[in-house]
Every structure is written in C-alpha cells, then in structure tokens.
Backbone as JSON Lines, residues from 0, in Angstrom:
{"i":0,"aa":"X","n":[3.66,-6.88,-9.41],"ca":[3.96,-5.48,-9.23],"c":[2.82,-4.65,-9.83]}
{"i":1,"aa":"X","n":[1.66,-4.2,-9.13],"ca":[0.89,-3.47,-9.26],"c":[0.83,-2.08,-9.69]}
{"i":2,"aa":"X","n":[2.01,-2.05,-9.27],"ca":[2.36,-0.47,-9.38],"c":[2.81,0.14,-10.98]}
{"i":3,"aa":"X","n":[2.67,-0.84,-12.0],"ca":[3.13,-0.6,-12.79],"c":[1.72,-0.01,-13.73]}
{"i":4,"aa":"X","n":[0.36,-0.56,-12.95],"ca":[-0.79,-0.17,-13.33],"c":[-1.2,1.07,-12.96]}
{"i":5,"aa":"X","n":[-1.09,1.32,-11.87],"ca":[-1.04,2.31,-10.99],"c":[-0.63,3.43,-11.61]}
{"i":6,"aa":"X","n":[0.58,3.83,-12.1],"ca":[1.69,4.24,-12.7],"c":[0.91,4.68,-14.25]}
{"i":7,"aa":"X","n":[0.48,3.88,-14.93],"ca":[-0.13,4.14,-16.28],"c":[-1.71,4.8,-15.97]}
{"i":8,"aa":"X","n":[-2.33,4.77,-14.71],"ca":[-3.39,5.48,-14.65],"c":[-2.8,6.74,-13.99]}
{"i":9,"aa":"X","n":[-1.79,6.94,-13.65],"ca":[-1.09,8.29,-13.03],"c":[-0.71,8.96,-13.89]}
{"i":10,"aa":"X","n":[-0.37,8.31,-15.37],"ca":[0.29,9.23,-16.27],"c":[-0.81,9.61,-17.22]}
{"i":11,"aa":"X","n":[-1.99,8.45,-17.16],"ca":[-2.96,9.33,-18.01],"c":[-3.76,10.57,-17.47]}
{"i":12,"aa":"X","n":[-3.68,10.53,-15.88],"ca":[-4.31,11.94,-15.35],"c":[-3.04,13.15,-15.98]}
{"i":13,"aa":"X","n":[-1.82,12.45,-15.68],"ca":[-0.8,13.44,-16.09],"c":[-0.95,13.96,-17.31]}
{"i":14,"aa":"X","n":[-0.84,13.5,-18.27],"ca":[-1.18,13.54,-19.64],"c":[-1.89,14.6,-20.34]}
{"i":15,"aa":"X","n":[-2.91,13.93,-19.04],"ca":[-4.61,15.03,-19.68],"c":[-4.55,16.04,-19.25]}
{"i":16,"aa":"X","n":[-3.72,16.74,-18.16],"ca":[-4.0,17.33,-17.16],"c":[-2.6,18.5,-18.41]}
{"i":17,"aa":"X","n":[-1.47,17.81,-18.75],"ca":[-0.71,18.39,-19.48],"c":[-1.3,19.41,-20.49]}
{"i":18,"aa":"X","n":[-2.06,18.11,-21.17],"ca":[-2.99,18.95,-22.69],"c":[-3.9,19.83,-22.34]}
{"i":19,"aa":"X","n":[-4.74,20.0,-20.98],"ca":[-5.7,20.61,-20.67],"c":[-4.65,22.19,-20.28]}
{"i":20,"aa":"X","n":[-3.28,22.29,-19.79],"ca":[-3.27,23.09,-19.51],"c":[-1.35,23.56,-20.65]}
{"i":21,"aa":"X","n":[-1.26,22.94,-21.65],"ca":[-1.19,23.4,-22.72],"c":[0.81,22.97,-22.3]}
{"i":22,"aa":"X","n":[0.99,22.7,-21.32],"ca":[2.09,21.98,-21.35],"c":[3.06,21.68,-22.23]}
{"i":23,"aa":"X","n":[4.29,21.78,-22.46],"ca":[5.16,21.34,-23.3],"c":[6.13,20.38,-22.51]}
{"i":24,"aa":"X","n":[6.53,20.51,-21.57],"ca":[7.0,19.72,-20.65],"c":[6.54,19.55,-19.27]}
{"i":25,"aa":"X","n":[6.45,18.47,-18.31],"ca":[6.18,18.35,-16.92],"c":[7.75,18.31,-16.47]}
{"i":26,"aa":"X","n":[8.07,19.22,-15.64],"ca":[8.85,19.52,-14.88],"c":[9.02,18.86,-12.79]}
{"i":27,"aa":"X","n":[7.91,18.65,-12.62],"ca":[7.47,17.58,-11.21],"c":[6.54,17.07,-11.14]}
{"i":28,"aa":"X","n":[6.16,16.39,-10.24],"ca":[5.11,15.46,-10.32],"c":[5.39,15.1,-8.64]}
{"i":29,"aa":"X","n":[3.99,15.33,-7.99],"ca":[3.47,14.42,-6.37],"c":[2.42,13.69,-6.56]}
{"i":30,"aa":"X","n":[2.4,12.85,-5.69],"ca":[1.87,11.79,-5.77],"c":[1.79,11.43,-4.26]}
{"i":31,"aa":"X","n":[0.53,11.78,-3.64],"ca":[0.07,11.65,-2.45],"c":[-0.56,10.43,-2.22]}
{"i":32,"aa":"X","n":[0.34,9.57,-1.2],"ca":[0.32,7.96,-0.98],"c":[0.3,7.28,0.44]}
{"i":33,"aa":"X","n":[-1.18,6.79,0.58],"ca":[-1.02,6.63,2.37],"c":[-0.36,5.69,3.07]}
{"i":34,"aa":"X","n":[0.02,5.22,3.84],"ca":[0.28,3.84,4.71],"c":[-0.06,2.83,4.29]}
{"i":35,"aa":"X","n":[-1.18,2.63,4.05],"ca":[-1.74,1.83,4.08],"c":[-2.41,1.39,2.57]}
{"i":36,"aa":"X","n":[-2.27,2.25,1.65],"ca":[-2.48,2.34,0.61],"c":[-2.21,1.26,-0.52]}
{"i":37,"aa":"X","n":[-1.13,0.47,-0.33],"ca":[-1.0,-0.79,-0.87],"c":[-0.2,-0.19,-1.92]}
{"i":38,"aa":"X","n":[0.85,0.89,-1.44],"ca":[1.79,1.23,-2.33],"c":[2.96,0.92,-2.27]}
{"i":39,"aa":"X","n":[3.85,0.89,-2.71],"ca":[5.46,0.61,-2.72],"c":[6.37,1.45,-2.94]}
{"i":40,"aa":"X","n":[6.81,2.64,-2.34],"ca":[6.98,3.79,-2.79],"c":[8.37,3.57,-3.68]}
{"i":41,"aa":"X","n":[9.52,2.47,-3.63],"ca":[10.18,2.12,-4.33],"c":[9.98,1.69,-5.88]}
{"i":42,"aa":"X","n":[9.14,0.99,-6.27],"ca":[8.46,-0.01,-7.13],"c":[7.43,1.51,-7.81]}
{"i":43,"aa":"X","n":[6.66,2.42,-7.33],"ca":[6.31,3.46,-7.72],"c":[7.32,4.16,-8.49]}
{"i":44,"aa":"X","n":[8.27,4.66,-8.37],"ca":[9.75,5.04,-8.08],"c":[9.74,4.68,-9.65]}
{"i":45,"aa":"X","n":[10.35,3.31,-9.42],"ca":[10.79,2.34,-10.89],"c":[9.6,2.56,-12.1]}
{"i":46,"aa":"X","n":[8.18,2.59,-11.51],"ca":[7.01,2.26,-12.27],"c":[7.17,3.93,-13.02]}
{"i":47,"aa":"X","n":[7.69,4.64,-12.28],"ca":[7.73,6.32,-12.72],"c":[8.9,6.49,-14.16]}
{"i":48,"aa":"X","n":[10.04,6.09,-13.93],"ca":[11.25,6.15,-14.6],"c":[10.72,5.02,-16.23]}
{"i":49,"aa":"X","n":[10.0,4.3,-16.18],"ca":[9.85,3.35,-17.02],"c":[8.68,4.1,-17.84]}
{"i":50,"aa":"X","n":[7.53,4.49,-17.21],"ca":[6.37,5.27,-17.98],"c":[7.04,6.72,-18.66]}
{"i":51,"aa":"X","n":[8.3,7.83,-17.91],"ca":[8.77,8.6,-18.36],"c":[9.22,8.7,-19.54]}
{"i":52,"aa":"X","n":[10.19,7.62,-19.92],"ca":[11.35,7.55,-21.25],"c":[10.2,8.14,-22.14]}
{"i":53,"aa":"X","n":[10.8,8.91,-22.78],"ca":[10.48,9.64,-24.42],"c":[8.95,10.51,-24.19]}
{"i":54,"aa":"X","n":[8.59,10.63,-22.75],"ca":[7.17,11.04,-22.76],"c":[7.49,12.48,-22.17]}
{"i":55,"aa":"X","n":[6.57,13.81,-21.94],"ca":[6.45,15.3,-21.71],"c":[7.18,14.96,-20.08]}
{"i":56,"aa":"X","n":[7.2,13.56,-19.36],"ca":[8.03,13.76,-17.93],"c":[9.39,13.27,-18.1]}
{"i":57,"aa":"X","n":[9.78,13.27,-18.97],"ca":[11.5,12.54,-18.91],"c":[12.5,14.03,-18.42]}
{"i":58,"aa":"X","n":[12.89,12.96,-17.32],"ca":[13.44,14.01,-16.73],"c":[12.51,14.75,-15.56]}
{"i":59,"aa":"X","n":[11.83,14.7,-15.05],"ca":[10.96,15.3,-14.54],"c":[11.23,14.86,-12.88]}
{"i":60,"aa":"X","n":[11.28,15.35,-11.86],"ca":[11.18,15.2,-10.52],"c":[9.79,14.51,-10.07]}
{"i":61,"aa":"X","n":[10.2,13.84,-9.51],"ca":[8.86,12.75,-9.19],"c":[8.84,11.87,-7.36]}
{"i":62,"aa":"X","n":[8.14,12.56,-6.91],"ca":[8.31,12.52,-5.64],"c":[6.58,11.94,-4.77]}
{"i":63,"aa":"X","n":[6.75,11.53,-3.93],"ca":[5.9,11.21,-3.17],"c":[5.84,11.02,-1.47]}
{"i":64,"aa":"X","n":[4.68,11.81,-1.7],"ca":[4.42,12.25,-0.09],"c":[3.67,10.95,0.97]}
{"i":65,"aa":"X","n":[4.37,10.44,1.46],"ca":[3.53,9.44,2.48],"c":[2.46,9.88,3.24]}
{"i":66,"aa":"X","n":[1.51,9.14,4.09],"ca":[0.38,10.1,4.4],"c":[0.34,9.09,5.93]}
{"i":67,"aa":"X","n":[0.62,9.2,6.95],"ca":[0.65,8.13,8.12],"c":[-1.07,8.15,8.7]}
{"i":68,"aa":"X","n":[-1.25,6.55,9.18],"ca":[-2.41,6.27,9.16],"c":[-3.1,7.37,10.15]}
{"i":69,"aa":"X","n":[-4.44,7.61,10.49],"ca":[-4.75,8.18,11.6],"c":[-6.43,8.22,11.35]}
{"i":70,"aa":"X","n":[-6.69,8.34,12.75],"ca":[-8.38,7.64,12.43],"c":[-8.82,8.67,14.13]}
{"i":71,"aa":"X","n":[-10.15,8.1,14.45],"ca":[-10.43,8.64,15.61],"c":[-11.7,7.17,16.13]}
{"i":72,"aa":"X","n":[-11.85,7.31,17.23],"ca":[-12.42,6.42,18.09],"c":[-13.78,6.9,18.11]}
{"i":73,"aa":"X","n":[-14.94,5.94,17.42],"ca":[-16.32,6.57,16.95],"c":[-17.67,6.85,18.16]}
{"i":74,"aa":"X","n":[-16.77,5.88,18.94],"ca":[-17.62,6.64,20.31],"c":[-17.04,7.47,21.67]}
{"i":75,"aa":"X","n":[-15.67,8.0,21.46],"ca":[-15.38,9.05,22.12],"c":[-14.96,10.16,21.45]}
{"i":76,"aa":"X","n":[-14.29,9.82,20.57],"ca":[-14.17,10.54,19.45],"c":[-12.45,11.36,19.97]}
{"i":77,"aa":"X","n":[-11.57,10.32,20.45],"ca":[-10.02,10.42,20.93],"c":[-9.48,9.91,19.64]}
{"i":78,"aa":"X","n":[-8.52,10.68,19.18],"ca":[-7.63,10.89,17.74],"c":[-6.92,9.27,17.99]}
{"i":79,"aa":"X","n":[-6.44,8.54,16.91],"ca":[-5.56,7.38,16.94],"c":[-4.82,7.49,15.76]}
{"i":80,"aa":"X","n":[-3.45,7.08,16.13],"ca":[-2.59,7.34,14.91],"c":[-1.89,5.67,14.86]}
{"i":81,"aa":"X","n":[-1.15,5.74,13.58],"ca":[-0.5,4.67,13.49],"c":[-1.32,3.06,13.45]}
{"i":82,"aa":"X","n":[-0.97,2.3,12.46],"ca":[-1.83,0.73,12.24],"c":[-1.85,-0.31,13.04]}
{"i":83,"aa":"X","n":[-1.34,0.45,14.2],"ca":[-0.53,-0.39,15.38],"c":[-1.09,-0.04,16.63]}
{"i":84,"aa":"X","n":[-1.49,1.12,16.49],"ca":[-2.39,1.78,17.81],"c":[-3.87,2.06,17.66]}
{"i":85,"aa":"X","n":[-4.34,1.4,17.37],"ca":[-5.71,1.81,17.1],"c":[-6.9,1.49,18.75]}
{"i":86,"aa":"X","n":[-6.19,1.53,19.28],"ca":[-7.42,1.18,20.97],"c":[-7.36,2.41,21.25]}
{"i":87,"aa":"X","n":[-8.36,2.95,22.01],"ca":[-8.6,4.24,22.41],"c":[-8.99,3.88,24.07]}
{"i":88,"aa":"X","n":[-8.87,5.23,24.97],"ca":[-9.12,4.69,26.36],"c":[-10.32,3.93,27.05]}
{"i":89,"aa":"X","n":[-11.69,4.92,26.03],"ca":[-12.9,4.04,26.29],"c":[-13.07,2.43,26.38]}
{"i":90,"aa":"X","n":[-12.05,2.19,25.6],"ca":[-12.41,0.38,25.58],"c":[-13.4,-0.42,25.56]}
{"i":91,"aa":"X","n":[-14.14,0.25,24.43],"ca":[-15.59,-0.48,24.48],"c":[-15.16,-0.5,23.17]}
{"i":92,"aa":"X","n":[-14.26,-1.25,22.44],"ca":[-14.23,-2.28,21.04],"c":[-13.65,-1.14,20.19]}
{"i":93,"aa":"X","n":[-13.26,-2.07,18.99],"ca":[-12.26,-1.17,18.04],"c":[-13.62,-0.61,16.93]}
{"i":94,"aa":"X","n":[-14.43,0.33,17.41],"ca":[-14.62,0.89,16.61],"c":[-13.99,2.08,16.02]}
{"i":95,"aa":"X","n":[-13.86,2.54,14.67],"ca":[-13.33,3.84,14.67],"c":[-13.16,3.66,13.27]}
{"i":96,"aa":"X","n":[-13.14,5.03,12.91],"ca":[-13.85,6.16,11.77],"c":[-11.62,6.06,11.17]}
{"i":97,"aa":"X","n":[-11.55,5.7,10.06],"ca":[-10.31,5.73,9.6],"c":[-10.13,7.24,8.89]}
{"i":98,"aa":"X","n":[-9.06,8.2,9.03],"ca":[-9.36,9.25,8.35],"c":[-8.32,9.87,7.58]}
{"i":99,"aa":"X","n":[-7.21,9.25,7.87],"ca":[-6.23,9.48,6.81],"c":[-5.14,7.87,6.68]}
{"i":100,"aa":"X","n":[-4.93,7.98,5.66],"ca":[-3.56,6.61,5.48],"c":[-3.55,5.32,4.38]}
{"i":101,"aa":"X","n":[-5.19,5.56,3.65],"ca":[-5.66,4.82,2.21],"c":[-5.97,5.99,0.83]}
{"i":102,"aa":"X","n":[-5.51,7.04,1.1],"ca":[-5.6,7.47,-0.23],"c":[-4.32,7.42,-1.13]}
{"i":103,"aa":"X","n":[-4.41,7.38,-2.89],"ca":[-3.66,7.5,-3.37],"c":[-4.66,8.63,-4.47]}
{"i":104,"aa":"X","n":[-3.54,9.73,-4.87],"ca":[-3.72,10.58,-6.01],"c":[-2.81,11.61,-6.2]}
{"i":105,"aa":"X","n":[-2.88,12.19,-7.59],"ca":[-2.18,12.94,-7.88],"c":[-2.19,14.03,-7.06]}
{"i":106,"aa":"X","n":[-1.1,14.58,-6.54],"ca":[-1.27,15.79,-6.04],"c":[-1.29,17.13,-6.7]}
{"i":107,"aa":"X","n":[0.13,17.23,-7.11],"ca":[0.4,18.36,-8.26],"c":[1.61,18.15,-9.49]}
{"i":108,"aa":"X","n":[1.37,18.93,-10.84],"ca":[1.95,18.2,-11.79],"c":[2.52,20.01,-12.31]}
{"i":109,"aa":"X","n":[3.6,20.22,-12.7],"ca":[4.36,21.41,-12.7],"c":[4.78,21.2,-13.85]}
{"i":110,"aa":"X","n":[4.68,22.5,-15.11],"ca":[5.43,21.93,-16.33],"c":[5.34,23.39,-16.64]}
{"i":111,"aa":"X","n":[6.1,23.5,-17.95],"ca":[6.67,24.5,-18.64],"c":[5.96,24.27,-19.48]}
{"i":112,"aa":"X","n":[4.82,25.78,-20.19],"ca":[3.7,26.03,-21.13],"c":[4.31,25.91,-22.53]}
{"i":113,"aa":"X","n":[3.69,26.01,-23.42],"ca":[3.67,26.45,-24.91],"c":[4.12,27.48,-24.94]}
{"i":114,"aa":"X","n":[3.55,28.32,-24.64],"ca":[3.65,29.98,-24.81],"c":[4.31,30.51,-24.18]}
C-alpha cells in the first residue's frame, strides 16, 4: 500500500503550507488524482484518516478529484480520451502526446487562521 507514502508527502506539503499561512486548523483538503496515476482513491481515503488523528486535519474534509485520461494524436492532432481508446482515425500508429490522467497533487488546503 503505497499510498500510505503518498499520504505522508501530502501532509508534509499540508503542514508547510499550514505554517506558511499561519493556520490553526485545516478545515479541507483536494487532492487532484489522475486515472492513471497509480492511485487508490479508497486506500488514499484510509491513508488520509490515519495521517489525520491528533494532527491541524482531524476532522477535516478530504476529498479527491479524479482526472480521466485524455491525450491527442501527435500527427493529426484528433483529441483521445479514455486508456481504452487511444487510436485516432489517421491510423498511422499509436503515437500520441498524453495530456491529462498521471498527475497527482495537492490541489487546495482550507483552514481557519490564528488571528
């Protein structure tokens, strides 16, 4: 379960991102996660609730946005969606430019200030 690594480099952006902006509590948390990304959005889920206990997110809404694959065909340049459709009409070989569906990162982190 990878995600449990994953998860501890998510909370140290969280963390920093807390102290940098003077945070007393994180109130939500996204977490923008592609298709293809080699995520588990369940196992993320669990990896979230376990890093939380006693930390500025307990309690905190924690959600994640899937991102579906989509690419384009590098010599016609016809949109392709999905990990399953990737042929385009030209049919001169699977080339093609991948352009959304492998990122993972924080998106946005919402908390209640000091002050």
């Amino acid at each position: 379960m990878h995600e449990l690594s994953i998860m501890q480099s998510i909370f140290d952006i969280i963390i920093d991102n807390a102290a940098k902006h003077r945070l007393r509590t994180i109130t939500k948390i996204n977490v923008v996660a592609g298709e293809i990304s080699g995520v588990e959005p369940a196992a993320l889920d669990f990896a979230f609730e376990y890093f939380a206990q006693g930390s500025l997110a307990e309690g905190a809404e924690f959600t994640i946005t899937q991102v579906p694959v989509t690419g384009r065909c590098i010599r016609c340049g016809e949109s392709l969606k999905g990990i399953v459709n990737l042929n385009c009409k030209c049919k001169e070989g699977p080339e093609y430019e991948m352009l959304t569906g492998n990122e993972l990162f924080v998106n946005t982190v919402t908390g209640e200030s000091e002050g």
